[in-house]
Coordinates of C-alpha atoms and ligand atoms in Angstrom, one line a residue:
Chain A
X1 CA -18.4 38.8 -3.4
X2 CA -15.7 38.8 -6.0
X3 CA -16.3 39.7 -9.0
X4 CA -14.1 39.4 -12.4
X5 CA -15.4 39.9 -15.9
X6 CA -13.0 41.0 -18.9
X7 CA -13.8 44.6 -19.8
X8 CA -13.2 45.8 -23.3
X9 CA -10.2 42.9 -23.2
X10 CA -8.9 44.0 -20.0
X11 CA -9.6 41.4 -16.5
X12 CA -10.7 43.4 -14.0
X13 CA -11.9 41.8 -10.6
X14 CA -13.9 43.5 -7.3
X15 CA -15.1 42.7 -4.5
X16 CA -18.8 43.9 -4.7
X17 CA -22.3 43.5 -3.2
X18 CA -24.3 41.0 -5.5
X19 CA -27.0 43.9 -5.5
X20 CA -24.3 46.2 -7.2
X21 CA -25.8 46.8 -11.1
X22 CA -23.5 46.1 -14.1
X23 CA -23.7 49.9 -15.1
X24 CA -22.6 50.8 -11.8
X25 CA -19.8 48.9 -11.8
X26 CA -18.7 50.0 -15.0
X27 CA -19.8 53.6 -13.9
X28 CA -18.7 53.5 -10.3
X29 CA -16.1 50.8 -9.8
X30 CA -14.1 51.0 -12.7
X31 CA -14.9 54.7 -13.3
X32 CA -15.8 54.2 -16.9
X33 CA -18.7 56.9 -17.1
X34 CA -18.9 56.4 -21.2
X35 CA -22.0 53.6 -20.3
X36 CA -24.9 56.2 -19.3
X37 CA -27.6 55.6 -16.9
X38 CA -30.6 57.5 -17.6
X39 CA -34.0 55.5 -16.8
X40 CA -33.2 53.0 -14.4
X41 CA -36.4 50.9 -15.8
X42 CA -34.9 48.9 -18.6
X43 CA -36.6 51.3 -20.9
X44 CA -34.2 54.1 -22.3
X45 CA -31.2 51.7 -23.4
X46 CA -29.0 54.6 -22.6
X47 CA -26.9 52.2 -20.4
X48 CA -26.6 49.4 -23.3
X49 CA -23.4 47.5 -23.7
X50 CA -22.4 44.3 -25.1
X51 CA -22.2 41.0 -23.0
X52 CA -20.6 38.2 -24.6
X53 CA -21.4 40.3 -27.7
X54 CA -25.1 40.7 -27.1
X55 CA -26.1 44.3 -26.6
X56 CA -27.9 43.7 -23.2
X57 CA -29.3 47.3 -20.7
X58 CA -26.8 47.2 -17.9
X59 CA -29.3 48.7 -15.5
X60 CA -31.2 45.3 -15.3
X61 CA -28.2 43.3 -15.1
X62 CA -26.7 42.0 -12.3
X63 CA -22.7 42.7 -12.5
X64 CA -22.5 39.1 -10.4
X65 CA -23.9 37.9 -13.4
X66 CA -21.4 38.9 -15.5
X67 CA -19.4 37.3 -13.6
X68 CA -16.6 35.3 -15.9
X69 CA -18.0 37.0 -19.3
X70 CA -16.9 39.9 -21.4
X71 CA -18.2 42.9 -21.6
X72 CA -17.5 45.7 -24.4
X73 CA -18.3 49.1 -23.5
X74 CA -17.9 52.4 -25.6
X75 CA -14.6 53.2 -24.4
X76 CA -13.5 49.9 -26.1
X77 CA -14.6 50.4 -29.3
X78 CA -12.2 52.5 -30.6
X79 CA -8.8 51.1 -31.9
X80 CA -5.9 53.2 -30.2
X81 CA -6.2 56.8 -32.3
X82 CA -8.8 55.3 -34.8
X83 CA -12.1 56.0 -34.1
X84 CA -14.5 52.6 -35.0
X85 CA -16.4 53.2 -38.2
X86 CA -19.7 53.5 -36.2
X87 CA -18.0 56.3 -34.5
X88 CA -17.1 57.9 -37.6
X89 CA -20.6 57.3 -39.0
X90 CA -21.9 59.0 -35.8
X91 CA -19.7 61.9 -36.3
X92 CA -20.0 62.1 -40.2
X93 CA -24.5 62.0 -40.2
X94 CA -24.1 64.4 -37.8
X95 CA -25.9 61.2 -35.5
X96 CA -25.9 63.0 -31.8
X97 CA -26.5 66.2 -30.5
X98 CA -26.0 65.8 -26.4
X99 CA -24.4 62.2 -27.0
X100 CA -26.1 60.8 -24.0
X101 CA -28.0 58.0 -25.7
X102 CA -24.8 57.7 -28.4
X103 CA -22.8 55.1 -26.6
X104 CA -25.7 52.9 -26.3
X105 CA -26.9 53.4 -29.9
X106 CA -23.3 52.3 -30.9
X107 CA -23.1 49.4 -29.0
X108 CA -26.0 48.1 -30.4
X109 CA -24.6 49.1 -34.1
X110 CA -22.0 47.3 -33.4
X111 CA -23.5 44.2 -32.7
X112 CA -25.9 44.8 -35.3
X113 CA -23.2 45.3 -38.1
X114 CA -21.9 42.1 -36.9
X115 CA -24.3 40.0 -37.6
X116 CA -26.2 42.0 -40.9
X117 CA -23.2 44.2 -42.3
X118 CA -26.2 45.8 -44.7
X119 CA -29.3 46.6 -42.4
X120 CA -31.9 48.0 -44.2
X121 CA -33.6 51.3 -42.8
X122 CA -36.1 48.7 -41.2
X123 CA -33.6 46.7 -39.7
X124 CA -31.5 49.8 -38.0
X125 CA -35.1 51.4 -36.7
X126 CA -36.1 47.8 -35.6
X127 CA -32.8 47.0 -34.5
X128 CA -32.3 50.6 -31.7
X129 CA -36.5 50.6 -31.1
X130 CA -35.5 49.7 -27.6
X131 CA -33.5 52.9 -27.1
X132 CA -34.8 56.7 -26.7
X133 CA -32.7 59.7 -28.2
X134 CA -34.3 62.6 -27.0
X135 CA -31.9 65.3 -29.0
X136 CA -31.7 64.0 -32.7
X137 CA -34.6 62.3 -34.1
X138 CA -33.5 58.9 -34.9
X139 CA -32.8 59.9 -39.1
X140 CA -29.5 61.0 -38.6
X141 CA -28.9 58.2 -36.3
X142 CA -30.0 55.9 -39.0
X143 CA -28.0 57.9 -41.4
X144 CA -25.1 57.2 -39.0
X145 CA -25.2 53.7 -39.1
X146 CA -25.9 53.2 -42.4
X147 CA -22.7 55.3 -42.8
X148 CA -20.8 52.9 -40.7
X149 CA -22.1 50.0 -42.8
X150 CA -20.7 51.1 -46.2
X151 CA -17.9 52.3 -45.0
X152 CA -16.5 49.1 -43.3
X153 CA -12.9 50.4 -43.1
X154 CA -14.1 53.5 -41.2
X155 CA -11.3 55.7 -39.7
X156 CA -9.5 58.5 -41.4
X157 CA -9.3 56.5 -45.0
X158 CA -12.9 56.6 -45.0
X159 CA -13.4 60.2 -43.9
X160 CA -10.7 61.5 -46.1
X161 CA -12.8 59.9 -49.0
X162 CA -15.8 61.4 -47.5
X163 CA -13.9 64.7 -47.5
X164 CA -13.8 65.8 -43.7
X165 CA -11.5 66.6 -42.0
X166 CA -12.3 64.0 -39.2
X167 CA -10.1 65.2 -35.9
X168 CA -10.1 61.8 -34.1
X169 CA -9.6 62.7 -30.5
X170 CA -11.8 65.1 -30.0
X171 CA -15.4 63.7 -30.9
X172 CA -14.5 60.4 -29.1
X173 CA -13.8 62.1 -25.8
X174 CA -17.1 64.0 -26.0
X175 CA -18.8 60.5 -26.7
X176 CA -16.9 58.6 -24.3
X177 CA -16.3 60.8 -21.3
X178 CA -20.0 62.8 -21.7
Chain B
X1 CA -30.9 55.7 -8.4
X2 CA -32.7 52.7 -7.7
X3 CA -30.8 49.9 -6.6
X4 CA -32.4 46.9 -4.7
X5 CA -32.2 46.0 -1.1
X6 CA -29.5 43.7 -0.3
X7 CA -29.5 40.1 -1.0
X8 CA -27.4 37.2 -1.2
X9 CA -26.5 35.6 -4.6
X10 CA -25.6 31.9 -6.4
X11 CA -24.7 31.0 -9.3
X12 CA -26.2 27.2 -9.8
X13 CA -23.9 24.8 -11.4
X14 CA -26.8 22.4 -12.2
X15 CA -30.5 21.7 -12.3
X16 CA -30.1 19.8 -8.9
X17 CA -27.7 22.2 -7.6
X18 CA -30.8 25.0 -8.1
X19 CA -33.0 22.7 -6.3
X20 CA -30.7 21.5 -3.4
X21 CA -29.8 26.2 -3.2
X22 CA -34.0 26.8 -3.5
X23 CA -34.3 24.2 -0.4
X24 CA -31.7 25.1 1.6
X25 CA -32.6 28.7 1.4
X26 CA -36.3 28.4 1.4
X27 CA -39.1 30.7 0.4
X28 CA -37.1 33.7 0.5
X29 CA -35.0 32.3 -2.4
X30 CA -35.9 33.3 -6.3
X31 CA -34.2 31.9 -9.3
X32 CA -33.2 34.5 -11.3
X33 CA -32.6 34.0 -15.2
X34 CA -33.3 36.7 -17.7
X35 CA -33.9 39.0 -14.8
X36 CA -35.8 41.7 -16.9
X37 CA -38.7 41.2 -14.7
X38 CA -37.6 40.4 -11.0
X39 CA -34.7 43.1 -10.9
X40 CA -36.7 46.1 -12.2
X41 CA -39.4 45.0 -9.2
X42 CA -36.5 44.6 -7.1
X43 CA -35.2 48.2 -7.6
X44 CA -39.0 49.0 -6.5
X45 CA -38.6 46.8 -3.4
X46 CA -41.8 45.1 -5.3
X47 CA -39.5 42.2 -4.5
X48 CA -37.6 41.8 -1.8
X49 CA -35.8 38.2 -2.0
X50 CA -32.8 37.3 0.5
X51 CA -31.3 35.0 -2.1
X52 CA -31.1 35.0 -5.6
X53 CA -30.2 31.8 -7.3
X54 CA -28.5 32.2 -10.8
X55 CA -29.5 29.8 -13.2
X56 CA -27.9 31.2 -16.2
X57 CA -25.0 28.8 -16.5
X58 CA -27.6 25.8 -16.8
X59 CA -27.0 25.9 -20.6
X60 CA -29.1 22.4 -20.4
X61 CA -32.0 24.8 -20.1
X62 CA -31.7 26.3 -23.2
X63 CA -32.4 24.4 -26.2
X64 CA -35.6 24.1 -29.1
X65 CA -35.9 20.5 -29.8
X66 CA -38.6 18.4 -31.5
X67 CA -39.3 15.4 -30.1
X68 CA -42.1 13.2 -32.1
X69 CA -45.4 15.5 -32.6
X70 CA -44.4 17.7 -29.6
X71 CA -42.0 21.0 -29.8
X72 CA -40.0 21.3 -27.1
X73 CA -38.6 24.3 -25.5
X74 CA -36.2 25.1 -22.3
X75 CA -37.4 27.4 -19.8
X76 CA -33.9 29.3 -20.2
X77 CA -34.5 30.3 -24.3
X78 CA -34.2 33.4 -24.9
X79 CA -37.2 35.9 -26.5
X80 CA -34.6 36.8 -29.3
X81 CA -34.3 32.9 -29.9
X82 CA -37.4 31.6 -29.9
X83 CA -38.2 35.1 -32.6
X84 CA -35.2 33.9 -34.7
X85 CA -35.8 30.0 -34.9
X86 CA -37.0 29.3 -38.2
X87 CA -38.7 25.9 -36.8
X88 CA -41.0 27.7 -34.7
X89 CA -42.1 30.2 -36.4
X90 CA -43.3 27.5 -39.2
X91 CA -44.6 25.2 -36.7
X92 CA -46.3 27.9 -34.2
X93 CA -46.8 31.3 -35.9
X94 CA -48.2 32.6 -32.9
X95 CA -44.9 32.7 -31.3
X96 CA -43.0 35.4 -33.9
X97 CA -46.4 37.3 -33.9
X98 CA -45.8 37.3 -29.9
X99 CA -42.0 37.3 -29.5
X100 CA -41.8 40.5 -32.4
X101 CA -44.4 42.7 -29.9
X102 CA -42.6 41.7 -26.5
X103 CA -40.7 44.3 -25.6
X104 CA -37.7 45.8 -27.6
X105 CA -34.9 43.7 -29.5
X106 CA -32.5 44.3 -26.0
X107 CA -34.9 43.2 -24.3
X108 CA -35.5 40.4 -25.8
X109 CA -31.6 39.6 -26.0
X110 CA -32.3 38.6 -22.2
X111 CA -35.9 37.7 -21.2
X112 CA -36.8 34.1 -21.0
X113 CA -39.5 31.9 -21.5
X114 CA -39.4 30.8 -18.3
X115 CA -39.3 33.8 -16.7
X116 CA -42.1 35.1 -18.6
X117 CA -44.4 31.8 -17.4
X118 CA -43.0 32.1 -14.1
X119 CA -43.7 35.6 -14.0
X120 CA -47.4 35.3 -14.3
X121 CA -47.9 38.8 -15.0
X122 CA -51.5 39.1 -16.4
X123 CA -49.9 41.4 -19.4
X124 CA -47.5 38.7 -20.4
X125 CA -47.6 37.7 -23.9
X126 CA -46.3 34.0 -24.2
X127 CA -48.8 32.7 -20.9
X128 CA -51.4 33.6 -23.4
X129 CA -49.2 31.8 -26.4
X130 CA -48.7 28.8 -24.3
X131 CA -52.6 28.5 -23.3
X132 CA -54.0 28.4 -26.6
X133 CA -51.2 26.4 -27.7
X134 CA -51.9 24.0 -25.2
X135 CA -48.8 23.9 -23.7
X136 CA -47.6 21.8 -20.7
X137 CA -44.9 23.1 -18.2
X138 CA -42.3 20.7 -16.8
X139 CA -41.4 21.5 -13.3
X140 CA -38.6 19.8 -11.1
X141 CA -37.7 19.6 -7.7
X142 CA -36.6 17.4 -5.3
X143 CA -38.3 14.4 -6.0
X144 CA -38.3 14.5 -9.6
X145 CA -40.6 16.2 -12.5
X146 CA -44.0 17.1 -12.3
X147 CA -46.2 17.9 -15.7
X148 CA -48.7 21.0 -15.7
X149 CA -51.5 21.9 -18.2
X150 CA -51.3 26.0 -18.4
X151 CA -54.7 26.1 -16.1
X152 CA -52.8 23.9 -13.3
X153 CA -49.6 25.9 -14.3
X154 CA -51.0 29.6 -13.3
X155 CA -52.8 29.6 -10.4
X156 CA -53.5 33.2 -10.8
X157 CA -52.0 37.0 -11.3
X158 CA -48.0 36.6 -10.5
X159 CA -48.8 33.2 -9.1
X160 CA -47.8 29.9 -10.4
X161 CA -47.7 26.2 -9.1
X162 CA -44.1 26.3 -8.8
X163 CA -43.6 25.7 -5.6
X164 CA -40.3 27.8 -4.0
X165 CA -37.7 25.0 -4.3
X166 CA -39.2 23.9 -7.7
X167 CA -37.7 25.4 -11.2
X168 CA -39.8 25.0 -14.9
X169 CA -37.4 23.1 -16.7
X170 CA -39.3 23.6 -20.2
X171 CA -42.6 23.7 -22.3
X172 CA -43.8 21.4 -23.8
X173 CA -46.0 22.3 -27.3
X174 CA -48.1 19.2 -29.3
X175 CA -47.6 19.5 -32.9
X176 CA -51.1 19.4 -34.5
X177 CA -51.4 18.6 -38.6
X178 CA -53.8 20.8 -40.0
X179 CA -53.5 24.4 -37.5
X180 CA -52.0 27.2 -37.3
X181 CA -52.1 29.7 -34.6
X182 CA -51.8 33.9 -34.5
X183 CA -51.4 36.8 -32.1
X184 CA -52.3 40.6 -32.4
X185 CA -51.7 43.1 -30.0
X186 CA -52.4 46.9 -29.4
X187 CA -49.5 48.7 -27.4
X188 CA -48.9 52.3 -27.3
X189 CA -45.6 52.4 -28.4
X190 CA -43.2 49.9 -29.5
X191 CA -41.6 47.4 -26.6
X192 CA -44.8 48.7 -24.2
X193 CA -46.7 45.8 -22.8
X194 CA -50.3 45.2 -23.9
X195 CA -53.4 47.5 -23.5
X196 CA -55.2 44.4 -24.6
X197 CA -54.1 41.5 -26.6
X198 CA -55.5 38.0 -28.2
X199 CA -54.1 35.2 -29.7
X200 CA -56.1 32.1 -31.4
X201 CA -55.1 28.6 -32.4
X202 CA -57.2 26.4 -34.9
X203 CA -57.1 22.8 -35.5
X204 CA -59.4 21.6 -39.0
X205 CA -60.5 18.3 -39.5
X206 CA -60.2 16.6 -43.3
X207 CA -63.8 17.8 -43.9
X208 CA -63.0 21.6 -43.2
X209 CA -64.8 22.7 -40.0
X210 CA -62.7 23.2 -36.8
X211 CA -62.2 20.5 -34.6
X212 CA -60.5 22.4 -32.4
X213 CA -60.2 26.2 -31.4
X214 CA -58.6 28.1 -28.7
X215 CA -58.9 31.8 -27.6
X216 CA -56.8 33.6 -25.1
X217 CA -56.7 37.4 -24.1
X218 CA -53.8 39.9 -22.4
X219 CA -54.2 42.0 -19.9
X220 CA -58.1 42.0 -20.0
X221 CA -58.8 40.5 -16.7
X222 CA -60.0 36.9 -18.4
X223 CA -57.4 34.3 -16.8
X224 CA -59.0 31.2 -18.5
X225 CA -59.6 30.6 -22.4
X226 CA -62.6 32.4 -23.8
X227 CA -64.6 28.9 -24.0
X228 CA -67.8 30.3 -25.0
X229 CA -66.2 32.0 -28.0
X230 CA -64.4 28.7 -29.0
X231 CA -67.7 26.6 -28.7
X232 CA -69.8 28.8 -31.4
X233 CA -66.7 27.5 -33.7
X234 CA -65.8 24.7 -32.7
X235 CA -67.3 22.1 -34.9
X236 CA -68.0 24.6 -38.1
X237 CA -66.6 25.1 -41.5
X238 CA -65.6 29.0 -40.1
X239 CA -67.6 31.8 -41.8
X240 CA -67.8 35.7 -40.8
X241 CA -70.7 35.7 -38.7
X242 CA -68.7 33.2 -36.6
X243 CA -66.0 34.9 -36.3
X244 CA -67.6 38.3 -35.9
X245 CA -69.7 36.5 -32.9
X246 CA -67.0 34.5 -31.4
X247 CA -65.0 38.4 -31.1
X248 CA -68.5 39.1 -29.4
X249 CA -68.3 36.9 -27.1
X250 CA -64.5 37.3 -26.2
X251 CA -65.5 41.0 -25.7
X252 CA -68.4 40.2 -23.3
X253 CA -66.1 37.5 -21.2
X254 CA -63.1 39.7 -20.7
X255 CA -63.3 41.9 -17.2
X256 CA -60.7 44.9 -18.1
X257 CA -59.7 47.6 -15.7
X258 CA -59.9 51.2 -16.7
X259 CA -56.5 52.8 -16.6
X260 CA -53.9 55.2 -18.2
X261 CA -54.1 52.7 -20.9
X262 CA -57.9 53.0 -21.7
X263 CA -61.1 52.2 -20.8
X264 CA -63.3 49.6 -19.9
X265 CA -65.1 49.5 -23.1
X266 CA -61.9 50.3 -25.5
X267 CA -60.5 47.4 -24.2
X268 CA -63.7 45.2 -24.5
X269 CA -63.6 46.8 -27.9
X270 CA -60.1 45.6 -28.4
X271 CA -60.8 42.4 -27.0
X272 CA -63.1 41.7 -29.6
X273 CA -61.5 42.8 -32.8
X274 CA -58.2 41.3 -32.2
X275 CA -59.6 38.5 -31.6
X276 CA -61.8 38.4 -34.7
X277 CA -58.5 39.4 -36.6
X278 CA -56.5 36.3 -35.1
X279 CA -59.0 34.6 -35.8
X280 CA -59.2 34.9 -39.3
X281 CA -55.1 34.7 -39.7
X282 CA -54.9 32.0 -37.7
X283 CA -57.7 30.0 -40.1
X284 CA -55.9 31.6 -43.0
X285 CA -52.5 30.1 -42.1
X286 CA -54.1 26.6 -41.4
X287 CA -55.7 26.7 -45.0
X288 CA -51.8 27.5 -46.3
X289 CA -52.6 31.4 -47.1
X290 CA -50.8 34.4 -45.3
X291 CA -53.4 36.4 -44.1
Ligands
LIG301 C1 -38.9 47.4 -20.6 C2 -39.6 46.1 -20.6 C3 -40.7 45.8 -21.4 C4 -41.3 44.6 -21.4 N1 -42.3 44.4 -22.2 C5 -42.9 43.1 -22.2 C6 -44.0 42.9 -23.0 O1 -44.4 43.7 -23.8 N2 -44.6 41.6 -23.0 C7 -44.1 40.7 -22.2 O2 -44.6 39.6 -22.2 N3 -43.0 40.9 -21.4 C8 -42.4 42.1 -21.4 N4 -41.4 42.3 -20.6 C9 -40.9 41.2 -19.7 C10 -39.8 40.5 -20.3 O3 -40.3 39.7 -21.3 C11 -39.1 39.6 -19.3 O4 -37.9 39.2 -19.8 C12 -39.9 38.4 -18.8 O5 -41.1 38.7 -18.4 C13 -39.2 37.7 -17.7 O6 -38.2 36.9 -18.1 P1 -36.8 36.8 -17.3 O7 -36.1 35.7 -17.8 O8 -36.2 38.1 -17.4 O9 -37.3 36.5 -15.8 P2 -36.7 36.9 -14.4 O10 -36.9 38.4 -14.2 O11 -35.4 36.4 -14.2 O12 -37.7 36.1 -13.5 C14 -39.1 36.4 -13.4 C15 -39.8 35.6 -12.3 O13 -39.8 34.2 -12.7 C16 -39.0 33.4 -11.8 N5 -38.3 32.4 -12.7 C17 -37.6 32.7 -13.8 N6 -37.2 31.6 -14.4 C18 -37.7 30.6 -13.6 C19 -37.6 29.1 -13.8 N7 -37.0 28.5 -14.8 N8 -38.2 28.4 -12.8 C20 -38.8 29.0 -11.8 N9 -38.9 30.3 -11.6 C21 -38.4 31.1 -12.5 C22 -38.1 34.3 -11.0 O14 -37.9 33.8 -9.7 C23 -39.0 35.6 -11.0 O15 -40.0 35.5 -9.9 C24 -40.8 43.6 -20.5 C25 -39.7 43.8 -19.7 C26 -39.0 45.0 -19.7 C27 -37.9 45.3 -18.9
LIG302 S1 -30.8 53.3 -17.8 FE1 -30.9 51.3 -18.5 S2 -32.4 51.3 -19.9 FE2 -32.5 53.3 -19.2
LIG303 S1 -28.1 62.7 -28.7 FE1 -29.0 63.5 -27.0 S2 -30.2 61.8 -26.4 FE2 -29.6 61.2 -28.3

């Protein structure tokens, strides 16, 4: 069947099998291997990304049923060269170690910051309970976002301020192409 | 990787569009809507449809409405809606106690009410919601709606009365003055389904005893309402010793399994205290305190 769904702002359309999983498409089909696929049981959230804005776990969705929607994935949160604040916060609190749960966790930051741009602790922890990080602990993921939050500008203004010397390009492609 | 077996997929473009695909295909058909259930038994060729009928596009299906004294939900509302309406949670506490403990927040994002129902999984959290609620289920087909009391609704575990080219439409909840309703669960980590569960809705009458109570387990093996726990309150201005013998009771009705998620007599255990501490919110709540 055919399939087309904006990715990260782009149309893309294929012509799939309806059994074909939304993170295999985006994995295997349009080759964009920043979504990770770890459980397979809805259980990890390693494979999270945002439908229609709604973080959603790609493994246990159908990509025919994103069919007509949008769908924003780690390699499309990043503007050009600037890395998203999230990204920066990630980098900054030290929030990943092997990055495989990372793009996940900032997909769901994302949406989170959208909706409550201050999250208490409580509302971060709440807010990623449904996704595992086997490397960090979640505190410096928390750190991470709560990074992100109060520094809404992000990018190199932000790091500059928080005196690093952020190098943009590197950390994303570790994150994104992991 | 687990991917399931090959199946053939549409996307309905109405209620009677659903009805008309779920007929023409037959029994091999399944609506799909949140899909958090079906696709992960899917991958484990648990279920093996031919068809899959999308029903995510009927937008008419999702919606929270009051109508008189009875709450009205679609079957196509979404956990993380029902856990965010502020209408519910004042009108039926029982469902944010539930909808908090089901599953994880992206999860939730997907997973339906009417999937959950239609489910039938004996570990579901809002089948016990609904039940002591005393919600009815609208299902339609092809000659028109039919109304279901929760009893008539599951016939048993992962089996409803939906027939295969019917579709639950919505649920619908009286609005009772004087009650309030609550819902406790044990898991064994956050987003993990129940190793036993209770949930308890009270009605008072103006002279403060209970005219009416209702008491529900998860995953304990009781399918029905603990009715002999409800009939030692039922009728009484609640003290302790009620409670503390209506949790008795509930423990000695349920029929557990032993597993990797306890014992037999842990989960009677459970089975008694939460529904001892529902209980007591529940009241609590109806007498305007926060337990
Ligand atoms: C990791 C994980 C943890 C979970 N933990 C819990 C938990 O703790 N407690 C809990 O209660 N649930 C839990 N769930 C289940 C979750 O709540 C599901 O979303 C829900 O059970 C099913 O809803 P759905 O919309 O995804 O249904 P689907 O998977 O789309 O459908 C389930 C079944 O219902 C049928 N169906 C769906 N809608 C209709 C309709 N309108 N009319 C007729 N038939 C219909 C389908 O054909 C299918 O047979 C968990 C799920 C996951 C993946
Ligand atoms: S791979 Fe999707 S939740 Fe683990
Ligand atoms: S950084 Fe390795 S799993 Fe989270």
């Amino acid at each position: 069947m055919l399939v087309t769904m904006t990715v990260n702002g782009t149309e893309v359309a294929r012509d799939i099998e309806p059994r074909v999983l939304l993170v295999h498409f985006l994995r295997e089909e349009l080759g964009m291997t920043g979504t990770h696929w770890g459980c397979d049981t809805s259980n990890c959230g390693a494979c999270v990304v945002q439908l229609d804005g709604t973080p959603v776990k790609s493994c246990t969705v159908l990509a025919a049923m994103a069919d007509g929607h949008s769908v924003k994935t780690v390699e499309g949160l990043a503007e050009g060269g600037t890395l998203d604040p999230i990204q920066q916060g990630f980098m900054e609190e030290h929030g990943l170690q092997c990055g495989f749960c990372t793009p996940g966790m900032m997909l769901t930051t994302n949406a989170l910051l959208k909706e409550n741009p201050n999250p208490t602790e409580t509302d971060i922890r709440e807010a990623i309970s449904g996704q595992i990080c086997r490397c960090t602990g979640y505190a410096t993921i928390v750190r991470a976002v709560q990074w992100a939050a109060e520094h809404p500008a992000g990018g190199d203004a932000a790091a500059a301020e928080a005196g690093t010397e952020a190098s943009v390009a590197e950390p994303e492609k570790e994150v994104a192409g992991a | 990787m687990q991917i399931p077996a090959p199946f053939d997929y549409a996307k309905a473009t109405s209620l009677d569009d659903a009805v008309a695909l779920l007929s023409r295909y037959g029994e091999d058909a399944h609506v799909i809507a949140g899909g958090h259930s079906l696709l992960p038994m899917m991958k484990l060729r648990l279920a093996r449809p031919d068809w899959l009928i999308d029903i995510n596009d009927l937008h008419e299906l999702d919606f929270i409405r009051r109508e008189g004294d009875v709450l009205v939900v679609g079957a196509l509302t979404r956990h993380h809606t029902l856990l965010e309406s502020e209408e519910v949670q004042a009108l039926f506490p029982i469902i944010g106690d539930a909808e908090r403990v089901v599953a994880d927040p992206i999860v939730r994002n997907r997973g339906t009410l009417g999937g959950s129902l239609c489910q039938a999984d004996p570990a579901e959290d809002l089948s016990t919601v609904c039940t002591v609620l005393g919600a009815e289920a609208v299902v339609h087909g092809a000659s028109g709606d039919r109304v279901l009391s929760m009893d008539q609704f599951h016939v048993g575990p992962y089996e409803t009365a939906v027939a295969f080219d019917e579709v639950l439409t919505e649920v619908r909840i009286p609005i009772r003055p004087r009650s309030s309703s609550a819902y406790e669960k044990v898991e064994r980590r956050v987003g993990d389904w129940a190793v036993a569960a209770a949930g308890a809705s009270v009605t008072f009458a103006d002279d403060g005893t209970l005219a009416d109570v209702a008491i529900g387990t998860t995953a304990v093996g009781l399918e029905t309402r603990a009715s002999a726990a409800e009939a030692v309150l039922r009728g009484k201005v609640p003290t302790e010793e009620l409670i503390a013998e209506a949790g008795r009771l509930t423990g000695e009705a349920v029929d557990p399994m032993a597993d990797q998620r306890g014992s037999v007599e842990y989960k009677r255990h459970l089975a008694n205290e939460l529904t001892q501490r529902t209980l007591r919110k529940a009241i609590a709540r109806a007498q305007g305190q926060e337990a």
